[in-house]
């Protein structure tokens, strides 16, 4: 086979794989969004796609069933989770990136090991513990649990982000008049910001999507996934599609906006 | 401007000792070049002077002040990094102005000083760009401008030219020298490039394996090397160093050099020596000074344009000669060579110079 045909063949194969992945993710997404707006009657009609659309089930879920409050709760929990896990994880990530200390590798491994505990097992004792210290059914309680889940990732990701900031640039800061805090805030942090924002986004979504802990720990203050798990999933299909839209749309929007902002930071295309 | 003094500086990294006791005095306003092969400790020495590393033993003085434990920002130094370390999130103007702003210099003064530095390095029209929009050479100029704008007492340079292409390197090294003259700052410059060292230095400290082998003016270290390391490291092609038998006699020493014998009018100790002679000091016509004369066979000749490198054979001893003249013989022919006595350097077998 001459190189030209081989290249063309490769092109075809690649295009095929790309299309396959697009279809794999895109089609269910498109269908579920379409169905979310379908008229309940039209959804069950014998047509390839529903022919009549309306906002009935979306409106009902949001305003009558209480999804708006659930979205609010989810945002609050996710923001607290991002804030707490960065407050604790950022210094640890920096330490892992810049310093060699005894037990460094063991600690790093332990961070991953923590994630091996099934959440199910922690769930129940956590309910008991929260009841004792007055955190049960509170958003802070959920956020704390999410922070515990996100922290290992935040530490590992930020440590690799900080490793990506050349040491020279920090040393130049030290030579030209900065102390340790100044070097961190004026050199390291701005340069790490794109990566840190990405890891913040990741943490946000981790909390946004987490359903088990949120469902176990709350009763009235449900986050969105917990709310959907307990209410929408026990309802007819068209409510499930509407619930799906409500949970996916903000996340998609958030990622889309954040990405656009990240790519143009410092006029540099970020990896 | 200030003199810099290192006393018995030792630096260990884990089990390896990077610096094995460095004593060095850099005079006020001079350019001291730390020269040596990679891994010799020259960059570590520079980083200790900068305060980026703490020595395990020994002291660093700026003038009479012990700065050993002071952080970099309290030393009134500047540095040009090998990678330039120009901050990518600041425009060129902000990069150069940054050290001044940290020092809370008034805004008007900052503008004036940045303009001065940018003019000196001919980068005025780049001030509004980000570093990633600049070429390597331009980034290097920004790094130098940032380093001189603060009017430091000591300017440190860590292989600043090693990432530039050959042509630009030649241009920049004379520019840096001129710049240093104009600003009059004490400069410590690290390089592994001997030509660069020769051009820029007032004095050179040749380093090897964590020790300083010799400190002297470029002429001194080239003409009067203190040991075989310095002799062999400087010069291209490098100095001929031949181990030979010596026979001390009455007020003289006879040294066997391959098939020939030379007599030097000094009585030397020991029966083994290393004889050193620079390739360009092997002459094909007699000089008018005291000299030794040998017969050699021409092995082959490399023509480098203005220079010819003549490989000579004296029995089993090989010598390399460099000449700008047409060599007197062709391949395989026998020629007479002359070495002036003052061009003959003699070392002990352990490398120390004895004559």
Coordinates of C-alpha atoms in Angstrom, one line a residue:
Chain A
X1 CA 0.0 0.0 0.0
X2 CA 1.5 3.3 -0.9
X3 CA 1.7 6.0 1.8
X4 CA -1.0 8.2 0.2
X5 CA -3.7 5.5 0.3
X6 CA -2.7 4.5 3.7
X7 CA -3.0 8.1 4.9
X8 CA -6.4 8.4 3.3
X9 CA -7.5 5.1 4.9
X10 CA -6.4 6.3 8.2
X11 CA -8.4 9.5 7.6
X12 CA -11.5 7.4 7.0
X13 CA -10.9 5.3 10.1
X14 CA -10.4 8.3 12.2
X15 CA -13.5 10.0 10.9
X16 CA -15.5 6.9 11.6
X17 CA -14.3 6.7 15.2
X18 CA -15.0 10.4 15.7
X19 CA -18.5 10.0 14.3
X20 CA -19.1 6.9 16.4
X21 CA -18.1 8.8 19.6
X22 CA -20.3 11.8 18.6
X23 CA -23.2 9.5 18.0
X24 CA -22.6 7.6 21.3
X25 CA -22.7 10.8 23.3
X26 CA -24.7 13.1 21.1
X27 CA -27.7 11.1 20.1
X28 CA -28.9 10.2 23.7
X29 CA -28.3 13.8 24.7
X30 CA -30.2 15.2 21.8
X31 CA -33.1 12.7 22.3
X32 CA -33.4 13.4 26.0
X33 CA -33.4 17.1 25.4
X34 CA -36.0 16.8 22.7
X35 CA -38.2 14.6 24.8
X36 CA -37.8 17.0 27.8
X37 CA -39.9 19.5 25.8
X38 CA -42.3 17.0 24.2
X39 CA -45.9 17.2 25.0
X40 CA -46.7 14.2 27.4
X41 CA -49.4 12.9 25.0
X42 CA -47.2 13.3 21.8
X43 CA -44.3 11.5 23.5
X44 CA -46.3 8.2 23.4
X45 CA -47.7 8.8 19.9
X46 CA -46.6 6.5 17.1
X47 CA -44.4 9.0 15.3
X48 CA -40.5 8.8 15.0
X49 CA -40.2 12.1 17.0
X50 CA -42.9 13.8 19.1
X51 CA -44.7 16.3 17.0
X52 CA -46.1 18.6 19.8
X53 CA -43.9 20.4 22.3
X54 CA -44.5 22.4 25.4
X55 CA -42.9 23.4 28.7
X56 CA -45.3 21.5 31.0
X57 CA -43.1 19.0 32.7
X58 CA -40.0 21.3 32.9
X59 CA -42.1 24.0 34.5
X60 CA -43.8 21.6 36.8
X61 CA -40.5 20.1 38.0
X62 CA -38.9 23.5 38.5
X63 CA -41.6 25.5 40.1
X64 CA -44.2 23.1 41.6
X65 CA -42.0 20.1 42.6
X66 CA -39.2 22.3 44.0
X67 CA -36.3 21.8 41.5
X68 CA -35.4 25.5 41.7
X69 CA -34.6 25.1 45.3
X70 CA -32.7 21.9 44.6
X71 CA -30.6 23.8 41.9
X72 CA -29.9 26.5 44.5
X73 CA -28.9 23.9 47.0
X74 CA -26.6 22.2 44.5
X75 CA -24.9 25.4 43.6
X76 CA -24.3 26.3 47.2
X77 CA -23.0 22.9 48.1
X78 CA -20.7 22.8 45.0
X79 CA -19.3 26.3 45.7
X80 CA -18.6 25.4 49.3
X81 CA -17.0 22.2 48.2
X82 CA -14.8 24.0 45.7
X83 CA -13.8 26.6 48.3
X84 CA -13.1 24.2 51.1
X85 CA -11.2 21.6 49.0
X86 CA -9.1 24.4 47.5
X87 CA -8.4 26.0 50.8
X88 CA -7.1 22.6 52.1
X89 CA -5.9 21.1 48.9
X90 CA -3.9 23.9 47.3
X91 CA -1.2 24.2 49.9
X92 CA -0.9 20.4 50.0
X93 CA -0.6 20.3 46.2
X94 CA 2.0 23.1 46.3
X95 CA 4.0 21.2 48.9
X96 CA 3.9 18.0 46.9
X97 CA 5.1 19.9 43.8
X98 CA 7.9 21.9 45.3
X99 CA 9.3 20.2 48.4
X100 CA 10.9 16.8 49.0
X101 CA 10.0 15.7 52.5
X102 CA 9.9 12.3 54.3
X103 CA 6.8 10.3 53.6
X104 CA 6.0 12.2 50.5
X105 CA 5.4 9.2 48.2
X106 CA 3.6 7.3 50.9
X107 CA 1.2 10.2 51.5
X108 CA 0.6 10.6 47.8
X109 CA -0.3 6.9 47.5
X110 CA -2.5 7.2 50.6
X111 CA -4.4 10.0 48.9
X112 CA -5.4 7.6 46.2
X113 CA -6.0 4.8 48.7
X114 CA -8.6 7.0 50.4
X115 CA -10.7 6.8 47.3
X116 CA -10.8 3.0 47.5
X117 CA -13.3 3.1 50.4
X118 CA -16.8 2.6 49.0
X119 CA -18.9 5.6 49.7
X120 CA -21.8 3.3 50.7
X121 CA -19.8 2.2 53.7
X122 CA -19.1 5.7 54.9
X123 CA -22.6 6.9 54.2
X124 CA -24.4 5.4 57.2
X125 CA -21.9 6.2 59.9
X126 CA -21.8 9.7 58.5
X127 CA -25.5 10.0 59.0
X128 CA -25.1 8.9 62.6
X129 CA -22.2 11.2 63.2
X130 CA -24.0 14.2 61.6
X131 CA -27.0 13.6 63.8
X132 CA -24.8 13.8 66.8
X133 CA -23.0 17.0 65.9
X134 CA -26.1 18.7 64.4
X135 CA -25.1 18.6 60.8
X136 CA -27.8 16.3 59.5
X137 CA -30.0 17.5 56.7
X138 CA -27.7 20.6 56.2
X139 CA -26.0 21.8 53.1
X140 CA -22.8 22.3 55.0
X141 CA -22.8 18.6 55.9
X142 CA -23.2 17.6 52.3
X143 CA -20.5 20.0 51.2
X144 CA -18.1 18.6 53.9
X145 CA -18.7 15.1 52.6
X146 CA -18.1 16.2 49.1
X147 CA -15.0 18.0 50.1
X148 CA -13.6 14.8 51.6
X149 CA -14.4 13.1 48.3
X150 CA -12.8 15.8 46.1
X151 CA -9.8 16.6 48.2
X152 CA -7.5 13.8 47.0
X153 CA -8.2 14.8 43.4
X154 CA -7.6 18.5 44.1
X155 CA -4.3 17.8 45.8
X156 CA -3.1 15.5 43.0
X157 CA -4.3 17.8 40.2
X158 CA -3.0 21.0 41.7
X159 CA 0.3 19.4 42.5
X160 CA 0.7 18.6 38.8
X161 CA -0.4 22.0 37.8
X162 CA 2.2 23.6 40.1
X163 CA 4.9 21.3 38.8
X164 CA 4.1 22.8 35.4
X165 CA 5.1 26.2 36.6
X166 CA 8.9 26.5 35.9
X167 CA 10.9 26.9 39.1
X168 CA 13.0 29.5 37.3
X169 CA 10.1 31.9 37.1
X170 CA 9.6 31.7 40.9
X171 CA 13.3 32.1 41.5
X172 CA 13.4 35.2 39.3
X173 CA 10.6 36.5 41.6
X174 CA 12.7 35.9 44.6
X175 CA 15.8 37.6 43.1
X176 CA 13.8 40.6 42.0
X177 CA 12.4 41.4 45.5
X178 CA 9.6 39.0 46.4
X179 CA 9.2 37.0 49.6
X180 CA 7.7 33.5 49.6
X181 CA 4.1 34.8 49.8
X182 CA 4.7 37.4 47.1
X183 CA 6.2 34.7 44.8
X184 CA 3.2 32.5 45.3
X185 CA 0.5 35.2 44.8
X186 CA 2.2 37.2 42.1
X187 CA 4.1 34.6 40.0
X188 CA 3.0 31.1 40.8
X189 CA -0.8 31.6 41.2
X190 CA -1.3 33.7 38.0
X191 CA 0.6 31.1 36.0
X192 CA -1.2 28.2 37.5
X193 CA -4.6 29.8 37.2
X194 CA -5.7 28.1 34.0
X195 CA -4.9 24.7 35.4
X196 CA -6.4 25.5 38.8
X197 CA -9.6 26.8 37.2
X198 CA -9.9 23.6 35.3
X199 CA -9.5 21.6 38.5
X200 CA -12.0 23.8 40.2
X201 CA -14.4 23.1 37.4
X202 CA -13.8 19.4 37.9
X203 CA -14.5 19.7 41.6
X204 CA -17.6 21.6 41.0
X205 CA -19.0 19.0 38.6
X206 CA -18.0 16.2 41.0
X207 CA -20.2 17.8 43.7
X208 CA -22.9 18.7 41.2
X209 CA -23.2 15.1 40.0
X210 CA -22.8 13.3 43.3
X211 CA -26.0 11.6 44.3
X212 CA -25.6 8.9 46.9
X213 CA -24.1 10.9 49.8
X214 CA -26.4 13.8 49.1
X215 CA -29.5 11.6 49.1
X216 CA -28.5 9.9 52.3
X217 CA -27.5 13.0 54.3
X218 CA -30.4 15.2 53.4
X219 CA -34.2 15.0 53.7
X220 CA -35.6 18.5 53.0
X221 CA -32.5 20.3 51.7
X222 CA -32.0 18.1 48.7
X223 CA -29.4 18.8 46.1
X224 CA -30.4 18.4 42.5
X225 CA -29.3 14.8 41.9
X226 CA -30.8 13.7 45.2
X227 CA -34.0 15.5 44.5
X228 CA -34.3 13.9 41.1
X229 CA -33.4 10.5 42.4
X230 CA -36.2 10.7 45.0
X231 CA -38.9 12.5 43.1
X232 CA -38.6 12.5 39.4
X233 CA -37.5 8.9 38.9
X234 CA -40.7 7.7 40.5
X235 CA -42.7 9.8 38.0
X236 CA -43.7 9.2 34.4
X237 CA -41.0 9.1 31.6
X238 CA -41.5 12.7 30.5
X239 CA -40.6 13.9 33.9
X240 CA -37.4 11.9 33.8
X241 CA -36.4 13.6 30.5
X242 CA -37.2 17.0 31.9
X243 CA -35.2 16.2 35.1
X244 CA -32.3 15.1 32.9
X245 CA -32.3 18.5 31.1
X246 CA -32.4 20.4 34.3
X247 CA -29.3 18.5 35.6
X248 CA -27.3 18.5 32.4
X249 CA -27.9 22.0 31.1
X250 CA -26.2 24.1 33.8
X251 CA -23.2 21.7 33.8
X252 CA -22.8 22.0 30.0
X253 CA -23.2 25.8 30.1
X254 CA -20.7 26.1 32.9
X255 CA -18.0 23.9 31.1
X256 CA -18.6 25.7 27.9
X257 CA -18.1 29.2 29.4
X258 CA -15.2 28.2 31.5
X259 CA -13.4 26.6 28.6
X260 CA -13.7 29.7 26.5
X261 CA -12.3 31.8 29.3
X262 CA -9.5 29.4 30.0
X263 CA -8.3 29.1 26.4
X264 CA -7.6 32.8 26.0
X265 CA -5.9 33.5 29.3
X266 CA -2.7 35.5 29.1
X267 CA -3.1 35.4 25.3
X268 CA -1.6 31.9 25.5
X269 CA -3.4 28.8 24.3
X270 CA -3.6 26.7 27.3
X271 CA -3.0 22.9 27.1
Chain B
X1 CA 28.8 47.9 43.4
X2 CA 30.5 45.7 45.9
X3 CA 33.1 43.0 46.1
X4 CA 32.0 39.5 46.6
X5 CA 33.9 37.0 48.7
X6 CA 33.3 33.2 49.2
X7 CA 35.1 31.5 52.1
X8 CA 35.3 27.7 52.3
X9 CA 31.9 27.2 50.7
X10 CA 30.7 23.6 50.7
X11 CA 27.4 22.4 49.2
X12 CA 26.1 18.9 49.4
X13 CA 23.1 17.4 47.5
X14 CA 22.2 14.2 49.2
X15 CA 25.3 12.0 49.1
X16 CA 27.1 14.0 46.4
X17 CA 29.2 17.0 47.3
X18 CA 28.7 19.6 44.6
X19 CA 31.1 22.1 46.1
X20 CA 34.2 21.0 48.0
X21 CA 35.4 24.2 49.6
X22 CA 35.2 27.3 47.3
X23 CA 37.3 30.3 48.1
X24 CA 36.8 33.1 45.7
X25 CA 37.2 36.9 45.7
X26 CA 35.4 39.0 43.1
X27 CA 36.7 42.5 42.9
X28 CA 34.5 45.5 42.8
X29 CA 33.3 46.3 39.3
X30 CA 35.1 43.4 37.6
X31 CA 33.7 40.6 35.4
X32 CA 34.4 37.2 37.0
X33 CA 33.6 34.2 34.8
X34 CA 33.1 30.8 36.3
X35 CA 34.2 28.4 33.7
X36 CA 34.1 24.7 33.6
X37 CA 32.5 21.6 32.2
X38 CA 28.9 20.7 33.1
X39 CA 28.6 19.3 36.6
X40 CA 31.7 21.2 37.9
X41 CA 29.6 23.3 40.4
X42 CA 29.7 26.6 38.6
X43 CA 26.0 27.1 38.6
X44 CA 25.7 26.0 42.2
X45 CA 28.3 28.6 43.2
X46 CA 26.3 31.3 41.4
X47 CA 23.1 30.2 43.0
X48 CA 24.8 30.4 46.4
X49 CA 25.9 33.9 45.7
X50 CA 22.3 34.7 44.6
X51 CA 20.9 33.2 47.8
X52 CA 18.9 30.6 45.9
X53 CA 20.9 27.9 47.7
X54 CA 22.2 27.9 51.2
X55 CA 25.8 26.5 51.6
X56 CA 26.3 23.7 54.1
X57 CA 29.6 25.2 55.2
X58 CA 31.4 28.4 54.6
X59 CA 30.4 32.1 54.3
X60 CA 29.5 34.5 51.6
X61 CA 30.3 38.2 52.0
X62 CA 29.2 41.2 50.0
X63 CA 31.8 43.8 51.1
X64 CA 32.1 43.4 54.8
X65 CA 28.6 42.1 55.2
X66 CA 27.9 38.4 55.8
X67 CA 25.0 37.6 53.5
X68 CA 25.3 33.8 53.8
X69 CA 21.8 33.5 55.3
X70 CA 20.1 36.4 53.7
X71 CA 17.3 35.7 51.2
X72 CA 17.9 36.8 47.6
X73 CA 15.7 39.9 47.9
X74 CA 17.9 41.4 50.6
X75 CA 21.1 41.1 48.7
X76 CA 20.7 43.8 46.1
X77 CA 21.5 41.5 43.2
X78 CA 20.1 40.8 39.8
X79 CA 20.2 37.7 37.8
X80 CA 19.8 36.6 34.2
X81 CA 18.7 33.0 34.1
X82 CA 19.7 30.4 31.5
X83 CA 16.0 30.0 30.5
X84 CA 15.7 33.9 30.8
X85 CA 12.8 33.3 33.2
X86 CA 10.8 36.2 31.7
X87 CA 7.4 36.0 33.3
X88 CA 4.9 34.9 30.6
X89 CA 1.9 36.5 32.2
X90 CA 3.3 40.0 32.1
X91 CA 4.0 42.2 29.1
X92 CA 7.6 43.2 28.4
X93 CA 7.1 46.6 30.0
X94 CA 5.7 45.0 33.2
X95 CA 8.5 42.4 33.3
X96 CA 11.2 45.1 33.3
X97 CA 9.2 47.4 35.6
X98 CA 8.3 44.6 38.1
X99 CA 11.5 44.8 40.2
X100 CA 11.1 48.6 40.5
X101 CA 7.5 48.4 41.5
X102 CA 8.3 45.8 44.2
X103 CA 10.8 48.4 45.5
X104 CA 8.0 51.0 45.5
X105 CA 9.9 53.3 43.1
X106 CA 7.5 56.2 42.1
X107 CA 5.6 55.6 38.9
X108 CA 7.4 58.4 37.0
X109 CA 10.8 57.1 37.9
X110 CA 9.8 53.6 36.9
X111 CA 8.8 54.8 33.4
X112 CA 12.1 56.7 33.0
X113 CA 14.2 53.7 34.2
X114 CA 12.3 51.2 32.0
X115 CA 12.8 53.5 29.0
X116 CA 16.5 53.8 29.8
X117 CA 17.0 50.0 30.0
X118 CA 14.8 49.3 26.9
X119 CA 16.8 51.9 24.9
X120 CA 20.1 50.4 26.1
X121 CA 19.0 47.0 24.8
X122 CA 17.1 48.2 21.8
X123 CA 13.8 46.7 22.7
X124 CA 11.7 49.9 22.9
X125 CA 9.2 48.7 20.3
X126 CA 8.7 45.4 22.1
X127 CA 7.5 46.9 25.4
X128 CA 3.8 46.2 24.7
X129 CA 4.2 42.6 23.7
X130 CA 3.9 39.3 25.7
X131 CA 7.0 37.2 26.0
X132 CA 5.5 34.4 23.8
X133 CA 5.4 36.9 21.0
X134 CA 9.2 37.3 21.1
X135 CA 12.1 35.4 19.7
X136 CA 14.7 33.8 22.0
X137 CA 17.2 36.7 21.3
X138 CA 14.5 39.3 22.2
X139 CA 13.5 37.5 25.3
X140 CA 17.2 37.4 26.3
X141 CA 17.4 41.2 25.9
X142 CA 14.3 41.6 28.1
X143 CA 15.9 39.4 30.8
X144 CA 19.0 41.6 30.7
X145 CA 17.0 44.8 30.7
X146 CA 15.1 43.6 33.8
X147 CA 18.4 42.7 35.5
X148 CA 20.1 46.1 35.0
X149 CA 17.0 48.3 35.6
X150 CA 17.3 47.9 39.4
X151 CA 21.0 49.0 39.3
X152 CA 22.1 46.0 41.3
X153 CA 25.3 45.8 43.2
X154 CA 26.1 42.4 41.7
X155 CA 24.8 41.1 38.4
X156 CA 24.7 37.3 38.1
X157 CA 24.5 35.6 34.7
X158 CA 23.8 31.9 34.4
X159 CA 24.8 30.8 30.9
X160 CA 22.7 33.6 29.4
X161 CA 23.8 32.9 25.8
X162 CA 23.6 29.1 25.7
X163 CA 20.1 29.1 24.2
X164 CA 21.0 31.5 21.3
X165 CA 22.2 30.5 17.9
X166 CA 25.9 30.8 17.2
X167 CA 25.8 34.1 15.4
X168 CA 23.7 35.9 17.9
X169 CA 25.8 34.5 20.7
X170 CA 28.9 36.1 19.2
X171 CA 27.1 39.4 18.9
X172 CA 25.5 39.4 22.4
X173 CA 28.7 38.4 24.2
X174 CA 30.5 41.6 23.2
X175 CA 27.3 43.6 23.8
X176 CA 27.1 42.3 27.3
X177 CA 30.7 43.2 27.9
X178 CA 30.1 46.7 26.6
X179 CA 27.0 47.0 28.8
X180 CA 28.8 46.0 31.9
X181 CA 31.5 48.6 31.2
X182 CA 28.8 51.3 30.8
X183 CA 26.9 50.3 34.0
X184 CA 30.1 49.5 35.9
X185 CA 28.4 46.7 37.9
X186 CA 30.2 43.8 39.5
X187 CA 29.4 40.8 37.3
X188 CA 29.7 37.1 37.9
X189 CA 29.1 35.1 34.7
X190 CA 28.8 31.3 34.4
X191 CA 29.6 29.6 31.2
X192 CA 31.1 26.4 29.8
X193 CA 32.2 28.1 26.6
X194 CA 35.8 29.1 26.8
X195 CA 35.7 31.6 24.0
X196 CA 32.8 33.4 25.7
X197 CA 34.8 33.4 28.9
X198 CA 37.9 34.8 27.2
X199 CA 35.9 37.6 25.6
X200 CA 33.8 38.7 28.6
X201 CA 36.1 38.0 31.6
X202 CA 38.4 40.4 33.5
X203 CA 39.3 37.2 35.4
X204 CA 38.3 33.6 35.0
X205 CA 37.8 31.0 37.7
X206 CA 38.2 27.6 36.1
X207 CA 36.3 24.9 38.0
X208 CA 36.3 21.2 38.0
X209 CA 34.5 18.7 40.2
X210 CA 33.4 21.2 42.8
X211 CA 36.8 22.9 43.2
X212 CA 38.4 26.0 41.7
X213 CA 41.4 24.9 39.7
X214 CA 42.8 28.4 38.9
X215 CA 41.8 32.0 39.1
X216 CA 43.4 34.6 36.8
X217 CA 43.1 36.9 33.8
X218 CA 42.2 35.2 30.5
X219 CA 45.9 35.6 29.5
X220 CA 47.1 34.1 32.7
X221 CA 44.9 31.0 32.7
X222 CA 45.7 30.5 29.0
X223 CA 49.4 31.1 29.0
X224 CA 50.3 29.9 32.5
X225 CA 47.9 27.2 33.5
X226 CA 48.3 26.0 37.1
X227 CA 47.6 22.4 36.3
X228 CA 46.9 20.0 33.5
X229 CA 43.1 20.4 33.9
X230 CA 43.2 24.1 33.1
X231 CA 45.8 23.5 30.4
X232 CA 43.7 20.9 28.7
X233 CA 40.3 22.7 29.2
X234 CA 41.3 26.0 27.5
X235 CA 42.3 26.3 23.9
X236 CA 41.3 24.6 20.7
X237 CA 42.7 22.3 19.7
X238 CA 43.6 21.7 23.3
X239 CA 47.2 21.8 24.7
X240 CA 49.4 18.8 23.9
X241 CA 50.0 17.0 27.2
X242 CA 52.5 14.2 27.0
X243 CA 53.6 12.0 29.9
X244 CA 57.4 11.4 29.7
X245 CA 60.4 10.1 31.5
X246 CA 62.6 12.8 33.1
X247 CA 66.3 12.4 34.0
X248 CA 67.5 15.2 36.3
X249 CA 71.1 16.1 35.7
X250 CA 73.5 18.8 36.8
X251 CA 71.4 22.0 36.7
X252 CA 69.3 20.6 33.9
X253 CA 66.7 17.9 33.1
X254 CA 66.5 15.7 30.1
X255 CA 63.1 14.6 29.1
X256 CA 62.4 11.9 26.6
X257 CA 59.7 12.9 24.2
X258 CA 58.8 9.9 22.0
X259 CA 61.8 9.4 19.7
X260 CA 63.4 12.7 20.7
X261 CA 64.9 14.2 23.8
X262 CA 64.6 17.8 25.1
X263 CA 66.9 19.4 27.7
X264 CA 65.6 22.1 29.9
X265 CA 68.0 24.2 31.9
X266 CA 66.4 23.5 35.3
X267 CA 66.8 20.6 37.6
X268 CA 63.4 19.0 38.3
X269 CA 62.4 16.5 40.9
X270 CA 60.9 13.2 40.0
X271 CA 61.4 10.8 37.1
X272 CA 58.0 11.2 35.5
X273 CA 56.6 14.4 34.2
X274 CA 53.8 15.7 31.9
X275 CA 55.0 18.0 29.2
X276 CA 52.6 20.6 27.9
X277 CA 52.8 22.7 24.8
X278 CA 50.1 24.6 23.0
X279 CA 49.5 23.6 19.3
X280 CA 50.3 27.1 18.1
X281 CA 53.6 27.2 20.0
X282 CA 55.0 24.3 17.9
X283 CA 57.0 26.2 15.3
X284 CA 58.3 25.0 12.0
X285 CA 60.9 27.7 11.7
X286 CA 63.5 28.4 14.3
X287 CA 62.9 31.3 16.6
X288 CA 65.6 33.7 17.9
X289 CA 65.0 32.6 21.6
X290 CA 66.2 29.6 23.6
X291 CA 64.4 26.7 22.2
X292 CA 64.4 22.9 21.8
X293 CA 64.5 21.2 18.5
X294 CA 62.9 17.9 17.6
X295 CA 62.3 15.8 14.5
X296 CA 58.8 14.5 13.7
X297 CA 56.9 12.8 11.0
X298 CA 53.8 14.5 9.6
X299 CA 50.8 12.2 10.2
X300 CA 48.2 14.2 8.4
X301 CA 47.0 17.8 7.9
X302 CA 43.6 19.3 8.5
X303 CA 43.0 22.5 6.6
X304 CA 40.5 24.8 8.4
X305 CA 41.0 27.7 6.0
X306 CA 43.1 30.3 7.9
X307 CA 44.5 27.6 10.2
X308 CA 46.1 24.3 9.5
X309 CA 46.1 21.6 12.1
X310 CA 49.2 19.4 11.7
X311 CA 49.2 16.0 13.4
X312 CA 52.8 15.0 14.2
X313 CA 54.3 11.7 15.3
X314 CA 57.5 11.4 17.3
X315 CA 57.8 7.6 17.6
X316 CA 54.8 6.6 19.6
X317 CA 54.1 10.1 20.9
X318 CA 51.6 12.2 19.0
X319 CA 51.6 16.1 19.0
X320 CA 49.2 18.5 17.4
X321 CA 50.5 21.7 15.9
X322 CA 48.5 24.7 14.6
X323 CA 49.9 27.1 12.1
X324 CA 48.7 29.9 9.8
X325 CA 51.6 29.3 7.4
X326 CA 51.7 26.6 4.8
X327 CA 53.2 23.6 6.7
X328 CA 56.7 22.7 5.6
X329 CA 55.9 19.1 4.7
X330 CA 53.1 16.9 3.4
X331 CA 51.8 13.7 4.8
X332 CA 54.5 11.2 5.6
X333 CA 57.4 13.6 5.4
X334 CA 59.9 14.3 8.2
X335 CA 60.0 17.9 9.5
X336 CA 62.0 19.7 12.2
X337 CA 59.9 21.4 14.9
X338 CA 61.0 24.1 17.4
X339 CA 59.5 24.9 20.8
X340 CA 60.7 27.9 22.7
X341 CA 61.7 27.1 26.3
X342 CA 59.2 29.6 27.7
X343 CA 56.4 27.8 25.8
X344 CA 57.2 24.5 27.5
X345 CA 55.0 23.8 30.5
X346 CA 56.0 20.9 32.8
X347 CA 53.6 19.3 35.3
X348 CA 53.9 16.6 37.9
X349 CA 52.1 13.4 37.1
X350 CA 49.3 14.4 39.5
X351 CA 48.7 17.5 37.3
X352 CA 50.3 20.3 39.4
X353 CA 52.5 22.7 37.4
X354 CA 56.2 22.6 38.3
X355 CA 57.6 24.7 35.5

